[in-house]
Amino acid sequence: MTYLGEGYTLRSWLSTHDHKRIALLFAISITAFFFIGGAAAAFMRLELATPAGDLVSDDTYNRLFTAHGVIMVWLFLIPSIPNVLGNFLVPMMIGARDLAFPRLNLASWYVYMAGGILVLGALISGGVDTGWTFYTPFSTMFSDSHVVLTLAGVFVLGVSSIMSGLNFIVTVHTLRAPGMTWFRLPLFVWAIYATSIILVLATPVLGMTLTLVAIERVLGVGIFDPALGGDPLLFQHLFWFYSHPAVYIMLLPAMGVASEIIPCFARKRIFSYRFMAYAIIAIAALGFLVWGHHMFVSGQSAYASIVFSLLSFLVAIPSAVKVFNWTATLYKGRITLSAPMLYAWGFVGLFTIGGITGLYLASLALDVHLTDTYFVIAHFHYIMVGGSVMAYLGGIHFWWPKATGRLYPEMWARVSAVLVFVGFNLTFFPQYLLGYQGMPRRYHAYPAEFTLLNVFSSCGAAVLAIGYLLPLVYLTWSLLRGAAAGDNPWRATGLEWQTPSPPPKHNFEDTPVVEAGPYEYEGART
Amino acid sequence: MSAGIAGQFRSRAAEADAARFGLWIFLATEVLFFGPLFMGYVYGRMHLGDAFAAASRHTDVTIGTLNTAVLLTSSFTMAMAAEARRAGARAARGLLAATALLGCAFLALKGFEYHAEWREHLVPGASFAFDAAHARGAEIFYYLYFAMTGVHAVHLTVGIAIVIGFAVRFDRANAGHVEIAGLYWHFVDAIWIFLYPMLYLVGRAG
Ligand code: HEM
Ligand SMILES: [Cu+2]
């Protein structure tokens, strides 16, 4: 019997301890939040389609981008790949029957939902206007919106992250099947492992920082408020100590997904496996040392800025290692341009552009010009949306047959991958140009000279929206009507493919014994 | 999960290892959770040193010291309980109860202290009162004082609940469980060892 057939009642789902079912619970809720956050983006792009601020007021616009940012970062990007794909795959990829703490895993979903409801509650009761960064002293002194409720929601979401991260770390350490040595772990597992370490090290700091903001707001005493003897820079340091590594929480899992898809559809071993693993660790470690590049214009000391600038450049090295190794894996491969592969290529391309423009921002002098312009918006959407969301969709398509036992219509899936890629570039590339020309972010109106590029961007957003909605349609269709997938439709290696699709409750009939590395494709010359 | 081991583990030892490892990671996150408070404190000592010293002299050092002693004793009984449980001794039950009792004593003393501070207008907010020269810095000090001791008290309360749970349903608590509860208890204790000098002793010497 498959894990899907272990009971059909709502109750059997809401009380399950099976990591695969919990992954599906996360998938459903995260998708819902994604579209709520997307609706806010749609309103913003609609407003920005004309230079006049005529659709929504400036105040409403502030609330929209905050809602969009908060939802996308904490309810979508951070949990998406780890909690959906990671939950489903990590135990199967290491040959385990479940995560180490199944009840903790279920609890982390409930906590996630509680956090999501608090955030939605804040939105429904009027919204927040601080931006997702909650900068003090605005958030503590001046903002007239539901800051404390939102902070509570984000805090609770952080608790859920910590629970998941802890669970993954312990699982990878203690539940690997016989023969599954550290250097036989699939790179996806490496990525989730490194991500979990970041989750566990960075999230508590965010939690307490947000608590301090809430207390300060309620009691009116200053840790951060300069008028009361506090220091707003302290807030920024603490906030970015979490939030820069958070970018890697979003990105490393995406890199892991690409590293599974690319060798499979190039039918080749991944190029330089060990360096790929080391690069993951290096990125995770360096990620903790660069937060100050968000504060170049904040008034921190010039020496601090110089050091942070140099350290930020260092992150480019392991990132480039990864891009070159994916490219080398493709070289002379027998390539199939399936839907997951298209998404993975999209990921590599967009991540590269986003990463290179990140170097612009890490350069002190340039950043002074580009800070708080649309250049920054374009940069982080390339990294977070182009990177994470692309890889997430690629992963969903790649492992869909494993999770559901069904195939989806390949043609439609390719169409959606292309639409997302084209729509994405049309939306966000003009924003680099806008930012370079000096259009500031977080305004609901702009001078008429910026109109043309903004119209491009808004049209692109419409294309992108179709690209995102399409999979919802054909994947639902596939659930009901899709052809049977068989156990391993892509002829992929990796333990998760050696068990039936969909897998039985405990993943494997017998615990597998591992005798080789993860990417033994018969393939082309290496 | 009372009988046997959870399905995903190959042995009881592996299960115990996982639990212990999980708790260590959890404790690491707890240290980091206190991190911003410590950062805020360091900032205050650097920039508002005089006010912090003055405010610290206002804390009730007698209760603070007494509480330190109570908590250290409780760590001792907890360690004894874990040791006894490993040997299978029934005595462990009494030791767990003693630990919980000492924890409650700590909270009670803390409650007295809070109450006195409330009456002296040392709780930050509208009616905070302190000698004018240091009022602003002292308010920040007391803000940190309540945040730190408050979070600590919440942790201790959780610890007491766990220990009472094990004392009441003793048959459910195997040696591994008690050991892990002990780890948590010692951690809460260790946090206090930092808070005590930071909050009570600054500016008292000389
Ligand atoms: C569907 C296409 C999308 C469009 C059209 C869009 C548009 C926008 C716009 C107009 C802003 C505000 C810029 C400003 O004035 O500061 C923004 C901010 C932001 N977006 Fe998106 N976005 C999209 C998708 C996403 C996705 C999928 C994510 C993450 C998964 C995301 C994450 C963010 C974040 C974190 C912010 C910062 C919010 C803030 O400034 O507080 N966006 N986006
Ligand atoms: Cu950063």
Coordinates of N, CA, C and O in Angstrom, one line a residue, chain A residues 2-128:
Chain A
T2 N 0.5 2.2 -0.8 CA 1.3 3.5 -0.9 C 0.9 4.4 0.3 O -0.1 4.2 1.0
Y3 N 1.8 5.4 0.5 CA 1.6 6.3 1.6 C 0.3 7.1 1.4 O -0.3 7.6 2.4
L4 N -0.1 7.3 0.2 CA -1.3 8.0 -0.1 C -2.6 7.2 0.3 O -3.6 7.8 0.7
G5 N -2.5 5.9 0.3 CA -3.6 5.1 0.6 C -3.7 4.7 2.0 O -4.6 3.9 2.4
E6 N -2.9 5.3 2.9 CA -2.9 4.9 4.3 C -4.1 5.5 5.1 O -4.0 5.6 6.3
G7 N -5.1 5.9 4.4 CA -6.2 6.5 5.1 C -6.6 7.7 4.3 O -5.8 8.5 3.8
Y8 N -7.9 7.9 4.2 CA -8.4 9.0 3.3 C -9.1 10.1 4.1 O -9.4 11.1 3.5
T9 N -9.2 10.0 5.4 CA -9.9 11.0 6.1 C -9.0 12.2 6.3 O -7.8 12.1 6.3
L10 N -9.7 13.4 6.5 CA -8.9 14.6 6.8 C -8.1 14.4 8.1 O -7.0 14.7 8.2
R11 N -8.7 13.6 9.0 CA -8.0 13.4 10.3 C -6.7 12.6 10.1 O -5.7 12.9 10.7
S12 N -6.8 11.6 9.2 CA -5.6 10.8 9.0 C -4.5 11.7 8.4 O -3.3 11.4 8.6
W13 N -4.8 12.8 7.7 CA -3.8 13.7 7.2 C -3.3 14.6 8.3 O -2.1 14.9 8.4
L14 N -4.2 15.2 9.0 CA -3.9 16.2 10.0 C -3.1 15.6 11.2 O -2.6 16.3 12.0
S15 N -3.2 14.3 11.4 CA -2.5 13.7 12.5 C -1.3 12.8 12.0 O -0.8 12.0 12.8
T16 N -1.0 12.9 10.8 CA 0.0 11.9 10.2 C 1.4 12.2 10.8 O 1.7 13.4 11.1
H17 N 2.2 11.2 10.9 CA 3.6 11.4 11.2 C 4.5 11.1 10.1 O 5.8 11.1 10.2
D18 N 4.0 10.8 8.9 CA 4.7 10.4 7.7 C 5.3 11.6 7.1 O 4.6 12.5 6.7
H19 N 6.6 11.6 6.9 CA 7.3 12.8 6.4 C 6.7 13.2 5.0 O 6.7 14.3 4.6
K20 N 6.3 12.2 4.2 CA 5.8 12.4 2.9 C 4.5 13.1 2.9 O 4.2 14.1 2.1
R21 N 3.6 12.7 3.8 CA 2.4 13.4 3.9 C 2.5 14.8 4.5 O 1.8 15.7 4.0
I22 N 3.4 15.0 5.4 CA 3.7 16.3 5.9 C 4.2 17.2 4.8 O 3.8 18.4 4.8
A23 N 5.0 16.6 4.0 CA 5.5 17.4 2.8 C 4.3 17.9 2.0 O 4.3 19.1 1.6
L24 N 3.3 17.1 1.8 CA 2.2 17.5 1.0 C 1.4 18.6 1.7 O 0.9 19.5 1.1
L25 N 1.2 18.4 3.0 CA 0.5 19.5 3.8 C 1.2 20.8 3.6 O 0.6 21.8 3.3
F26 N 2.6 20.8 3.7 CA 3.3 22.0 3.5 C 3.1 22.5 2.0 O 2.9 23.7 1.8
A27 N 3.1 21.6 1.1 CA 3.0 22.0 -0.3 C 1.7 22.8 -0.5 O 1.7 23.8 -1.2
I28 N 0.6 22.3 0.0 CA -0.7 22.9 -0.2 C -0.7 24.3 0.4 O -1.1 25.3 -0.2
S29 N -0.3 24.4 1.7 CA -0.4 25.7 2.4 C 0.6 26.7 1.8 O 0.2 27.8 1.6
I30 N 1.8 26.2 1.4 CA 2.8 27.2 0.9 C 2.3 27.7 -0.5 O 2.5 28.9 -0.8
T31 N 1.7 26.8 -1.3 CA 1.1 27.3 -2.6 C 0.1 28.4 -2.4 O 0.1 29.4 -3.0
A32 N -0.8 28.1 -1.4 CA -1.8 29.1 -1.1 C -1.2 30.5 -0.8 O -1.6 31.5 -1.3
F33 N -0.2 30.4 0.1 CA 0.4 31.7 0.5 C 1.1 32.4 -0.7 O 1.1 33.6 -0.8
F34 N 1.7 31.5 -1.5 CA 2.4 32.1 -2.7 C 1.4 32.9 -3.5 O 1.8 34.0 -4.0
F35 N 0.2 32.4 -3.7 CA -0.7 33.1 -4.6 C -1.3 34.4 -3.9 O -1.6 35.4 -4.5
I36 N -1.4 34.3 -2.6 CA -1.8 35.5 -1.9 C -0.7 36.6 -2.0 O -1.0 37.8 -2.3
G37 N 0.5 36.2 -1.8 CA 1.6 37.2 -1.9 C 1.7 37.7 -3.4 O 2.0 38.8 -3.6
G38 N 1.4 36.8 -4.3 CA 1.4 37.2 -5.7 C 0.3 38.2 -6.1 O 0.5 39.1 -6.9
A39 N -0.8 38.0 -5.4 CA -1.9 39.0 -5.7 C -1.5 40.4 -5.3 O -1.8 41.3 -6.0
A40 N -0.8 40.5 -4.1 CA -0.3 41.8 -3.7 C 0.7 42.4 -4.8 O 0.6 43.5 -5.1
A41 N 1.5 41.5 -5.3 CA 2.5 42.0 -6.4 C 1.7 42.4 -7.6 O 2.0 43.4 -8.2
A42 N 0.6 41.7 -7.9 CA -0.2 42.1 -9.1 C -0.7 43.5 -8.9 O -0.7 44.3 -9.8
F43 N -1.2 43.8 -7.7 CA -1.8 45.1 -7.4 C -0.7 46.2 -7.6 O -0.9 47.2 -8.2
M44 N 0.5 45.9 -7.1 CA 1.6 46.8 -7.2 C 2.0 47.1 -8.6 O 2.1 48.3 -9.0
R45 N 2.1 46.0 -9.4 CA 2.5 46.3 -10.8 C 1.4 47.0 -11.6 O 1.6 47.7 -12.5
L46 N 0.1 46.8 -11.2 CA -1.0 47.5 -11.8 C -0.9 49.0 -11.5 O -1.0 49.8 -12.4
E47 N -0.6 49.2 -10.3 CA -0.4 50.6 -9.9 C 0.7 51.3 -10.6 O 0.6 52.4 -11.1
L48 N 1.8 50.5 -10.8 CA 3.0 51.1 -11.4 C 2.9 51.1 -12.9 O 3.9 51.5 -13.6
A49 N 1.8 50.6 -13.5 CA 1.7 50.6 -15.0 C 1.6 52.1 -15.5 O 1.9 52.3 -16.7
T50 N 1.1 53.0 -14.7 CA 1.1 54.4 -15.1 C 1.8 55.2 -14.0 O 1.9 54.8 -12.9
P51 N 2.4 56.3 -14.5 CA 3.2 57.1 -13.6 C 2.4 57.7 -12.4 O 2.9 57.9 -11.3
A52 N 1.1 58.1 -12.6 CA 0.3 58.7 -11.6 C 0.0 57.6 -10.5 O -0.2 56.5 -10.8
G53 N -0.1 58.1 -9.3 CA -0.5 57.2 -8.2 C -2.0 57.1 -8.1 O -2.5 57.7 -7.1
D54 N -2.7 56.5 -9.0 CA -4.1 56.6 -9.1 C -4.9 55.4 -8.6 O -6.0 55.5 -8.2
L55 N -4.3 54.3 -8.6 CA -5.0 53.1 -8.2 C -5.2 52.9 -6.7 O -6.3 52.7 -6.2
V56 N -4.1 53.0 -6.0 CA -4.1 52.9 -4.6 C -3.4 54.1 -4.0 O -2.6 54.7 -4.6
S57 N -3.7 54.4 -2.7 CA -3.0 55.5 -2.0 C -1.6 55.1 -1.7 O -1.3 53.9 -1.7
D58 N -0.8 56.1 -1.3 CA 0.6 55.8 -1.0 C 0.6 54.9 0.3 O 1.4 53.9 0.3
D59 N -0.3 55.1 1.2 CA -0.4 54.3 2.4 C -0.7 52.9 2.1 O -0.1 51.9 2.5
T60 N -1.7 52.7 1.2 CA -2.1 51.3 0.8 C -0.9 50.7 0.1 O -0.7 49.5 0.3
Y61 N -0.2 51.4 -0.7 CA 0.9 50.8 -1.4 C 2.0 50.3 -0.4 O 2.5 49.2 -0.6
N62 N 2.2 51.1 0.6 CA 3.2 50.6 1.6 C 2.7 49.3 2.2 O 3.5 48.4 2.5
R63 N 1.4 49.2 2.5 CA 0.9 48.0 3.1 C 1.0 46.8 2.1 O 1.2 45.7 2.5
L64 N 0.8 47.2 0.8 CA 0.9 46.1 -0.2 C 2.3 45.5 -0.2 O 2.5 44.3 -0.2
F65 N 3.3 46.4 -0.4 CA 4.6 45.8 -0.5 C 5.1 45.1 0.7 O 5.9 44.2 0.7
T66 N 4.6 45.6 1.9 CA 5.0 44.9 3.1 C 4.3 43.5 3.1 O 5.0 42.5 3.4
A67 N 3.1 43.5 2.8 CA 2.4 42.2 2.8 C 3.1 41.2 1.8 O 3.4 40.1 2.1
H68 N 3.4 41.7 0.6 CA 4.0 40.9 -0.4 C 5.4 40.4 0.1 O 5.7 39.2 0.0
G69 N 6.2 41.3 0.7 CA 7.5 41.0 1.2 C 7.4 39.9 2.3 O 8.1 38.9 2.3
V70 N 6.6 40.2 3.3 CA 6.5 39.3 4.5 C 6.1 38.0 4.0 O 6.6 36.9 4.4
I71 N 5.0 37.9 3.2 CA 4.5 36.6 2.8 C 5.5 35.9 2.0 O 5.8 34.7 2.2
M72 N 6.1 36.5 1.0 CA 7.0 35.8 0.1 C 8.2 35.3 0.8 O 8.7 34.2 0.6
V73 N 8.8 36.2 1.7 CA 10.0 35.7 2.4 C 9.7 34.6 3.4 O 10.3 33.5 3.4
W74 N 8.8 34.9 4.3 CA 8.7 34.0 5.5 C 7.7 32.9 5.3 O 7.8 31.8 5.9
L75 N 6.8 33.1 4.4 CA 5.8 32.0 4.2 C 6.0 31.2 3.0 O 5.5 30.2 2.8
F76 N 6.8 31.8 2.1 CA 7.1 31.0 0.9 C 8.6 30.6 0.7 O 8.9 29.5 0.8
L77 N 9.5 31.6 0.6 CA 10.8 31.3 0.2 C 11.6 30.5 1.2 O 12.3 29.5 0.9
I78 N 11.5 30.9 2.5 CA 12.2 30.1 3.5 C 11.7 28.7 3.6 O 12.5 27.8 3.6
P79 N 10.4 28.5 3.7 CA 10.0 27.1 3.9 C 9.9 26.2 2.6 O 9.8 25.0 2.7
S80 N 9.8 26.9 1.5 CA 9.3 26.1 0.3 C 10.1 24.9 0.0 O 9.7 23.7 0.2
I81 N 11.4 25.0 -0.4 CA 12.1 23.8 -0.8 C 12.5 22.9 0.4 O 12.2 21.7 0.3
P82 N 13.0 23.5 1.5 CA 13.2 22.6 2.6 C 12.0 21.8 3.1 O 12.1 20.6 3.3
N83 N 10.9 22.5 3.3 CA 9.8 21.8 4.0 C 9.0 21.0 3.0 O 8.3 20.1 3.4
V84 N 8.9 21.3 1.7 CA 8.2 20.5 0.8 C 9.1 19.4 0.2 O 9.0 18.2 0.5
L85 N 10.1 19.8 -0.6 CA 10.9 18.8 -1.2 C 11.9 18.1 -0.2 O 12.0 16.9 -0.2
G86 N 12.4 18.9 0.7 CA 13.3 18.4 1.7 C 12.6 17.3 2.6 O 13.1 16.2 2.8
N87 N 11.4 17.7 3.0 CA 10.7 16.7 3.8 C 10.4 15.5 3.1 O 10.5 14.4 3.6
F88 N 10.0 15.6 1.9 CA 9.7 14.4 1.1 C 10.9 13.6 0.8 O 10.9 12.4 0.9
L89 N 12.0 14.3 0.5 CA 13.1 13.5 -0.2 C 14.2 13.1 0.8 O 14.9 12.1 0.6
V90 N 14.5 14.0 1.8 CA 15.7 13.7 2.6 C 15.7 12.3 3.1 O 16.7 11.5 2.9
P91 N 14.7 11.8 3.8 CA 14.7 10.5 4.3 C 14.9 9.4 3.2 O 15.6 8.5 3.4
M92 N 14.2 9.6 2.1 CA 14.3 8.6 1.0 C 15.7 8.6 0.4 O 16.2 7.6 0.1
M93 N 16.3 9.8 0.3 CA 17.6 9.9 -0.4 C 18.7 9.3 0.5 O 19.7 8.9 -0.1
I94 N 18.5 9.2 1.8 CA 19.5 8.6 2.6 C 19.1 7.2 3.1 O 19.8 6.6 3.9
G95 N 18.0 6.7 2.5 CA 17.6 5.3 2.8 C 17.0 5.2 4.2 O 17.1 4.1 4.8
A96 N 16.4 6.2 4.7 CA 15.8 6.1 6.1 C 14.2 5.9 5.9 O 13.7 6.2 4.9
R97 N 13.6 5.5 7.0 CA 12.2 5.3 7.0 C 11.4 6.5 7.3 O 10.2 6.6 7.0
D98 N 12.0 7.5 7.9 CA 11.4 8.8 8.2 C 12.4 9.7 8.8 O 13.6 9.4 8.8
L99 N 12.0 10.9 9.1 CA 12.9 11.8 9.8 C 13.1 11.3 11.2 O 12.4 10.5 11.7
A100 N 14.1 11.9 11.9 CA 14.4 11.4 13.3 C 13.3 11.7 14.2 O 13.0 10.9 15.1
F101 N 12.6 12.8 14.1 CA 11.6 13.2 15.0 C 10.3 13.5 14.3 O 9.9 14.7 14.0
P102 N 9.5 12.5 13.9 CA 8.3 12.7 13.1 C 7.3 13.6 13.8 O 6.6 14.3 13.1
R103 N 7.1 13.5 15.1 CA 6.1 14.3 15.7 C 6.5 15.8 15.7 O 5.7 16.7 15.5
L104 N 7.8 16.0 15.9 CA 8.3 17.4 15.8 C 8.1 17.9 14.4 O 7.8 19.1 14.2
N105 N 8.2 17.0 13.4 CA 8.0 17.4 12.0 C 6.5 17.9 11.8 O 6.3 19.0 11.2
L106 N 5.6 17.1 12.3 CA 4.2 17.5 12.2 C 4.0 18.8 13.0 O 3.3 19.7 12.5
A107 N 4.5 18.9 14.2 CA 4.4 20.1 15.0 C 4.9 21.3 14.2 O 4.3 22.4 14.2
S108 N 5.9 21.1 13.4 CA 6.5 22.3 12.7 C 5.5 22.8 11.6 O 5.4 24.0 11.4
W109 N 4.7 21.9 11.1 CA 3.6 22.3 10.2 C 2.6 23.1 10.9 O 2.1 24.2 10.4
Y110 N 2.1 22.6 12.1 CA 1.1 23.4 12.8 C 1.6 24.7 13.2 O 0.9 25.7 13.2
V111 N 2.9 24.8 13.6 CA 3.4 26.1 14.0 C 3.5 27.0 12.8 O 3.2 28.2 12.9
Y112 N 3.9 26.4 11.7 CA 3.9 27.2 10.5 C 2.5 27.8 10.2 O 2.4 29.0 9.9
M113 N 1.5 27.0 10.3 CA 0.2 27.5 10.0 C -0.2 28.6 11.0 O -0.9 29.6 10.6
A114 N 0.1 28.3 12.3 CA -0.2 29.4 13.3 C 0.5 30.7 12.9 O -0.2 31.7 13.0
G115 N 1.7 30.6 12.5 CA 2.4 31.9 12.1 C 1.7 32.5 10.9 O 1.5 33.7 10.9
G116 N 1.4 31.7 10.0 CA 0.7 32.2 8.8 C -0.6 32.8 9.1 O -0.9 33.9 8.6
I117 N -1.3 32.3 10.0 CA -2.6 32.8 10.4 C -2.4 34.2 11.1 O -3.2 35.1 10.9
L118 N -1.4 34.3 12.0 CA -1.1 35.5 12.6 C -0.8 36.6 11.6 O -1.3 37.7 11.6
V119 N 0.0 36.3 10.6 CA 0.4 37.2 9.6 C -0.8 37.6 8.8 O -1.1 38.8 8.5
L120 N -1.6 36.7 8.4 CA -2.8 37.0 7.6 C -3.8 37.8 8.4 O -4.4 38.8 7.9
G121 N -3.9 37.5 9.7 CA -4.7 38.3 10.6 C -4.3 39.7 10.6 O -5.1 40.6 10.6
A122 N -3.0 40.0 10.7 CA -2.5 41.4 10.7 C -2.9 42.0 9.3 O -3.3 43.2 9.3
L123 N -2.8 41.3 8.3 CA -3.2 41.8 7.0 C -4.7 42.2 6.9 O -5.0 43.3 6.4
I124 N -5.5 41.3 7.4 CA -6.9 41.5 7.2 C -7.3 42.6 8.1 O -8.2 43.4 7.8
S125 N -6.7 42.7 9.3 CA -7.1 43.8 10.2 C -6.5 45.2 9.8 O -6.5 46.1 10.6
G126 N -5.9 45.3 8.6 CA -5.5 46.6 8.2 C -4.0 46.6 7.6 O -3.7 47.6 7.0
G127 N -3.2 45.6 7.9 CA -1.9 45.6 7.3 C -0.8 46.3 8.0 O -1.1 46.9 9.1
V128 N 0.4 46.2 7.5 CA 1.5 46.8 8.1 C 2.2 47.6 7.0 O 2.2 47.3 5.9

